[in-house]
Tab-separated table of C-alpha atoms and ligand atoms in Angstrom:
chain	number	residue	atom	x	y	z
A	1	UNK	CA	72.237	32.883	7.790
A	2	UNK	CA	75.503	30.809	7.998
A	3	UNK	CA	75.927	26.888	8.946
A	4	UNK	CA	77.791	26.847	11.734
A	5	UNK	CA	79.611	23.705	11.175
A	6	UNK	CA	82.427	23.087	8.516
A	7	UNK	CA	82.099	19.089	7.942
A	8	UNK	CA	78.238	19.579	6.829
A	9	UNK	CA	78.187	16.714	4.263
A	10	UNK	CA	79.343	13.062	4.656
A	11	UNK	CA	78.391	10.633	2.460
A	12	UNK	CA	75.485	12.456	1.181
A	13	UNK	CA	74.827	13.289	4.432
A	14	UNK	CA	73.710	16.693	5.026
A	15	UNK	CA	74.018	18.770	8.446
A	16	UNK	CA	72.530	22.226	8.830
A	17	UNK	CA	72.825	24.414	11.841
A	18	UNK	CA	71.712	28.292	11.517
A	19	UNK	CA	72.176	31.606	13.661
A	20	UNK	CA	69.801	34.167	14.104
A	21	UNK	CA	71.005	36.320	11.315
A	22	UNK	CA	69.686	36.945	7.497
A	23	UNK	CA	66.312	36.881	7.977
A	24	UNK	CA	63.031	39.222	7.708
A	25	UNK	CA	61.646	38.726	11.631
A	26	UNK	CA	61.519	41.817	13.788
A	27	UNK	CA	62.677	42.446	16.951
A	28	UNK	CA	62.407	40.591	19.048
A	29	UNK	CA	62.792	37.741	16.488
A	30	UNK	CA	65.393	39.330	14.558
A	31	UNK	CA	66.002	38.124	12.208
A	32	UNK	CA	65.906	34.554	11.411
A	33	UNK	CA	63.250	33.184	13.325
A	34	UNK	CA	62.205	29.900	12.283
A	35	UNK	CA	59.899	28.956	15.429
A	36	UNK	CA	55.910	28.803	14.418
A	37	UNK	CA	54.944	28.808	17.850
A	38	UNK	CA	56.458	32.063	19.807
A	39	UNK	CA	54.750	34.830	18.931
A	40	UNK	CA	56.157	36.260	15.933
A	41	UNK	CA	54.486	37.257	12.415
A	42	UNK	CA	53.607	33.953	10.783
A	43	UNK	CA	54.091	35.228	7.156
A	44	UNK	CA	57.937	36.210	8.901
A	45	UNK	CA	58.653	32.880	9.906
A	46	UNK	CA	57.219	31.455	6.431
A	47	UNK	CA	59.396	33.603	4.473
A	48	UNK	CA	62.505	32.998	7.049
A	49	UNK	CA	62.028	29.397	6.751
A	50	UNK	CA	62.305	29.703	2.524
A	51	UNK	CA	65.073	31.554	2.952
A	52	UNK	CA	66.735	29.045	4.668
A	53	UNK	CA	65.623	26.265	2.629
A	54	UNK	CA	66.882	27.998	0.069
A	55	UNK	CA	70.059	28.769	1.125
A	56	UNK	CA	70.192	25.066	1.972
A	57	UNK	CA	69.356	24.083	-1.373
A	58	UNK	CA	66.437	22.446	-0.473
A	59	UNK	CA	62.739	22.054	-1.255
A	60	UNK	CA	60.764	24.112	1.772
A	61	UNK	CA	58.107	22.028	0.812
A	62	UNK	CA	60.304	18.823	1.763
A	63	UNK	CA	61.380	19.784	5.116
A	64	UNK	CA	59.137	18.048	7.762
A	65	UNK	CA	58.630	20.309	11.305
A	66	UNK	CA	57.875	19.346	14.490
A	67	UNK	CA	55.069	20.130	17.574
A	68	UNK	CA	58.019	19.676	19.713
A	69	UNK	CA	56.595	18.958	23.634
A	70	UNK	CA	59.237	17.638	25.569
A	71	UNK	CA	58.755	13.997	25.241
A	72	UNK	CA	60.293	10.980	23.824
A	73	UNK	CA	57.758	10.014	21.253
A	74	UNK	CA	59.273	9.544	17.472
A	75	UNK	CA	57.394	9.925	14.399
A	76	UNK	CA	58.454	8.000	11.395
A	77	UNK	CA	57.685	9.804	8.325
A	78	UNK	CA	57.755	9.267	4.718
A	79	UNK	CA	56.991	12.983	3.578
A	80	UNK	CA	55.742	16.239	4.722
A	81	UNK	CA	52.496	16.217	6.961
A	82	UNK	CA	49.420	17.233	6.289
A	83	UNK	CA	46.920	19.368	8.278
A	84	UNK	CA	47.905	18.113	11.474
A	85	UNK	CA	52.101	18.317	12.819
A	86	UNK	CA	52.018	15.321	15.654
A	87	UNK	CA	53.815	16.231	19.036
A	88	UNK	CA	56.398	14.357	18.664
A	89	UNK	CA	60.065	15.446	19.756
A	90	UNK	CA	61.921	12.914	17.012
A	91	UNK	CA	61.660	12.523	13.533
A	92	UNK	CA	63.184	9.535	11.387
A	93	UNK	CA	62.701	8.836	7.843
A	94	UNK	CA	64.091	6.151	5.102
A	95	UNK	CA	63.238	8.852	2.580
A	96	UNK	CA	66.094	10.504	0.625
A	97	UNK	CA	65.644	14.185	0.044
A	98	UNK	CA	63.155	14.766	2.687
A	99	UNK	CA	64.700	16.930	4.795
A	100	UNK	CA	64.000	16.761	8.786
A	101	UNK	CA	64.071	20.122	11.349
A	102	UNK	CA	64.260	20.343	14.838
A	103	UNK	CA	63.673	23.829	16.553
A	104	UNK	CA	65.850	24.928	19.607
A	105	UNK	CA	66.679	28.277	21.256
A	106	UNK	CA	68.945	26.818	24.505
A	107	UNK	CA	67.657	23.464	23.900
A	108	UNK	CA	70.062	20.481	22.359
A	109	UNK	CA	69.380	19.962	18.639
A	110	UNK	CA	70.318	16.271	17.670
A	111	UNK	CA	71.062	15.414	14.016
A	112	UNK	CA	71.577	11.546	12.937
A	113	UNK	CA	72.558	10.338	9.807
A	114	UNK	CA	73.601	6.371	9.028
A	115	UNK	CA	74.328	7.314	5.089
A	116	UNK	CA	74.120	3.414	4.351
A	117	UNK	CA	71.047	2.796	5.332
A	118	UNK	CA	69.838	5.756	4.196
A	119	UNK	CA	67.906	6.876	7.287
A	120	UNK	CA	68.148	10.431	8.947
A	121	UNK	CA	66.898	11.653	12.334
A	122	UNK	CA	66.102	14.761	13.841
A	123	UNK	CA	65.596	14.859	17.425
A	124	UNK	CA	64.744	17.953	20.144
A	125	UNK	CA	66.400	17.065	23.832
A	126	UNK	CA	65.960	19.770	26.517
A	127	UNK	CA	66.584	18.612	29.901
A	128	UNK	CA	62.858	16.729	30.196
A	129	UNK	CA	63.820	14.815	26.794
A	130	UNK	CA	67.534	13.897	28.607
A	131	UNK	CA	65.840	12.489	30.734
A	132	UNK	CA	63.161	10.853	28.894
A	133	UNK	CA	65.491	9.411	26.418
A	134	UNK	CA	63.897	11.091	23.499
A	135	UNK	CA	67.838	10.681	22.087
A	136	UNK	CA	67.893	6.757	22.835
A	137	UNK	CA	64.251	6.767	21.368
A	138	UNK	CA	65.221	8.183	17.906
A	139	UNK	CA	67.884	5.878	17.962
A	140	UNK	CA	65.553	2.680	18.012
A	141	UNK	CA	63.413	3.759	15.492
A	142	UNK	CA	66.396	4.883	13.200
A	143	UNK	CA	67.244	0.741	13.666
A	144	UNK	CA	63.703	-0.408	13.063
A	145	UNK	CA	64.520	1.120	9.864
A	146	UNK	CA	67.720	-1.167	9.374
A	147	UNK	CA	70.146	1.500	10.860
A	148	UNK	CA	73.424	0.393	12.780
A	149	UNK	CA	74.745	2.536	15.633
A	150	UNK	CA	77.965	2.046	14.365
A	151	UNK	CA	77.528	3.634	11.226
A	152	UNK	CA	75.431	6.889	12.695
A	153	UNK	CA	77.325	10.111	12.643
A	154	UNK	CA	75.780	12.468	15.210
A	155	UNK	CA	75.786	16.394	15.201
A	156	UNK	CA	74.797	18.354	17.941
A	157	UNK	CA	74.240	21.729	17.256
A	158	UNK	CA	74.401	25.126	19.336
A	159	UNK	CA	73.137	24.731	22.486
A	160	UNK	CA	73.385	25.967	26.230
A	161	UNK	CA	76.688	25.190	27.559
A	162	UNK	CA	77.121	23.223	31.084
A	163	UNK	CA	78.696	26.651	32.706
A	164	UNK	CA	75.406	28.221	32.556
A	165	UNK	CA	72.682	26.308	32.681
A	166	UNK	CA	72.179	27.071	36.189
A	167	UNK	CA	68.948	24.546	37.822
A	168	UNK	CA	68.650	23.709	41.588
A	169	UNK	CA	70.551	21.099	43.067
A	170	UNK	CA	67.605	18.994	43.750
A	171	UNK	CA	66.850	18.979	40.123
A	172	UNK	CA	70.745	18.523	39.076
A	173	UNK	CA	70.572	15.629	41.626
A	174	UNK	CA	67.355	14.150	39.706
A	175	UNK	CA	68.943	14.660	36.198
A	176	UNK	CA	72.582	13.127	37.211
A	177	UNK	CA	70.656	10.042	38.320
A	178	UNK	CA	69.602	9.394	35.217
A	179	UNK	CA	72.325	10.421	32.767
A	180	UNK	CA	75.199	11.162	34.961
A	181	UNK	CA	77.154	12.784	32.477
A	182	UNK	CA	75.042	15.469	32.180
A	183	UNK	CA	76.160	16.555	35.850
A	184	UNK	CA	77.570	19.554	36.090
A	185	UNK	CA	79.051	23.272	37.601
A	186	UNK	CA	78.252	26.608	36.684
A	187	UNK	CA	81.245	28.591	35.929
A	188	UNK	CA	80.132	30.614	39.415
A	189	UNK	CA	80.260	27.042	41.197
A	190	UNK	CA	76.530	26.418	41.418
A	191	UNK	CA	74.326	23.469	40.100
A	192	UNK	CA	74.129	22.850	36.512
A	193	UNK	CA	73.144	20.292	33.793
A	194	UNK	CA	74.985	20.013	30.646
A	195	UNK	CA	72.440	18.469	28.464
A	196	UNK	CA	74.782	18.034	25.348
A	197	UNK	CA	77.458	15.854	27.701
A	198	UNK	CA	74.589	13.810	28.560
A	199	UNK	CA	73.096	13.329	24.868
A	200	UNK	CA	76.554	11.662	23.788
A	201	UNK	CA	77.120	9.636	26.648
A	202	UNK	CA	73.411	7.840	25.962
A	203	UNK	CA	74.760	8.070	22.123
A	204	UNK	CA	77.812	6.425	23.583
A	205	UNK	CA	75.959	3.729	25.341
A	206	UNK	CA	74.148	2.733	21.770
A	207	UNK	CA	77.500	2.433	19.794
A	208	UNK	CA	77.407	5.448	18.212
A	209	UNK	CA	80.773	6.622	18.280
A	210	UNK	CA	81.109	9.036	14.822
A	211	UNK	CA	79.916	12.011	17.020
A	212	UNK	CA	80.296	16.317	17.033
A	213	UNK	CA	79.270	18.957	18.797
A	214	UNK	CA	79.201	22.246	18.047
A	215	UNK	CA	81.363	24.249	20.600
A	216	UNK	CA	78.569	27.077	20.652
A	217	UNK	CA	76.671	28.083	23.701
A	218	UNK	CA	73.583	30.077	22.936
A	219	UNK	CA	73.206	31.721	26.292
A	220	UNK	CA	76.919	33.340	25.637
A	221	UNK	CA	76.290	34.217	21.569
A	222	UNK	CA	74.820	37.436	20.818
A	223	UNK	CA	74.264	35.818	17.457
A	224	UNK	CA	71.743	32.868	18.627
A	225	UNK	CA	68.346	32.534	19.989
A	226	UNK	CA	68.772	31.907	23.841
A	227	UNK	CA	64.931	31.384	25.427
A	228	UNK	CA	67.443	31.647	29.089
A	229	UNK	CA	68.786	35.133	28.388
A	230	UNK	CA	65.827	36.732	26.320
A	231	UNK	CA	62.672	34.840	27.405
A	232	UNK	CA	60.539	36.532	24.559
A	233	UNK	CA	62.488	35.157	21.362
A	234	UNK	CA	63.285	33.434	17.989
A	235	UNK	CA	64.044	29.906	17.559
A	236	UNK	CA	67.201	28.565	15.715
A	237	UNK	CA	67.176	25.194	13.590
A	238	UNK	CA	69.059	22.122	12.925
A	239	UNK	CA	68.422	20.652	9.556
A	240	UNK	CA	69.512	16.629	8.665
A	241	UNK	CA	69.175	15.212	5.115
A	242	UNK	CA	70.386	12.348	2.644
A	243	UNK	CA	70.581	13.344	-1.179
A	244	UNK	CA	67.592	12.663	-2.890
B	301	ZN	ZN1	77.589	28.848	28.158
């Protein structure tokens, strides 16, 4: 497993992105597969997931998941859940040490950190949570918790690029009307949505300007999870925490 970003800790900030590599999943999961939900061995994606936690330094019992569904709803949590994971597609917590995941495999990851405040966000946006303003959402709650925009640094992690995420027009139309940034051309000149432009203009929008994204697109890596090229596959993850 490596982090694929260099500036991973600001401020006691932490920022964790992985690739599909150094982990115990079989094909077609190999090898890192940290997704709970998409078919593969659950004792595989329990021992991938304390490998990474390890790796990360972290507690595996401290890092909350998420029932990700394509919304915008945010959970605020204080420590790991019980029984039940909520569908949410954001995370947000005030708790120091608690690490927060968000799963992807095409879809944009979304890391938030305001290291005064002390309050962390993890947030899932695929086209639908663009759209929905899952982004914006996490956002909000991050200030409910006495965040300022202005002091978030954002990380968006590997994703699929705008040159080939390839949707109809009519649904590149819809998307654009929304969040127009996230308009875009496939690098074959058809319709395409570049969910990543649109995350950091509505980032933009809300102040926060301390923002990175990773220059990786998962449809064109052999070594990440793309749901586009493979269908039947692992999912990557995008870790966020303060120092306990
Ligand atoms: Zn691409």
């Amino acid at each position: 497993m490596t982090v694929q970003d260099d500036a991973i800790h600001v401020d006691g900030a932490h920022f964790a992105f992985t690739d599909r590599w150094g982990g115990v999943s079989a094909v077609p999961y190999e090898e890192l597969n940290l997704g709970g939900a998409v078919g593969d061995d659950p004792a595989a994606v329990l021992g991938n997931r304390e490998l990474a936690a390890k790796s990360l330094g972290l507690d595996p019992g401290l890092v909350v998941w998420m029932n990700q569904v394509h919304g915008r709803d945010v959970a605020v949590v204080d420590g790991p859940w019980g029984d039940e994971i909520p569908s949410v597609d954001a995370v947000v917590t005030a708790r120091r040490g608690l690490a927060l995941a968000v799963l992807t495999a095409d879809c944009t990851p979304v890391l938030l950190v305001d290291p005064v405040a002390g309050v962390a966000a993890a947030a899932h946006a695929g086209r639908p949570g663009l759209v929905a303003g899952v982004v914006p959402a996490a956002v909000e709650a991050m200030i409910t918790l006495g965040a300022d925009p202005s002091r978030i640094t954002a990380r968006t992690g590997p994703a699929v690029c705008g040159r080939c995420y390839e949707v109809p027009e009519g649904m590149r139309a819809e998307v654009a009307r929304t969040v127009p940034a996230a308009w875009s051309e496939t690098s074959w000149g058809t319709p395409a949505v570049d969910v990543t432009a649109g995350v950091h203009a509505q980032l933009e929008a809300l102040g926060v300007r301390d923002r990175h994204r990773s220059p990786v697109c998962t449809l064109e890596s052999g070594d990440h999870f793309s749901y586009r090229r493979d269908r039947t596959t692992g999912r990557l993850a995008g870790y966020v925490w303060l120092d306990g």
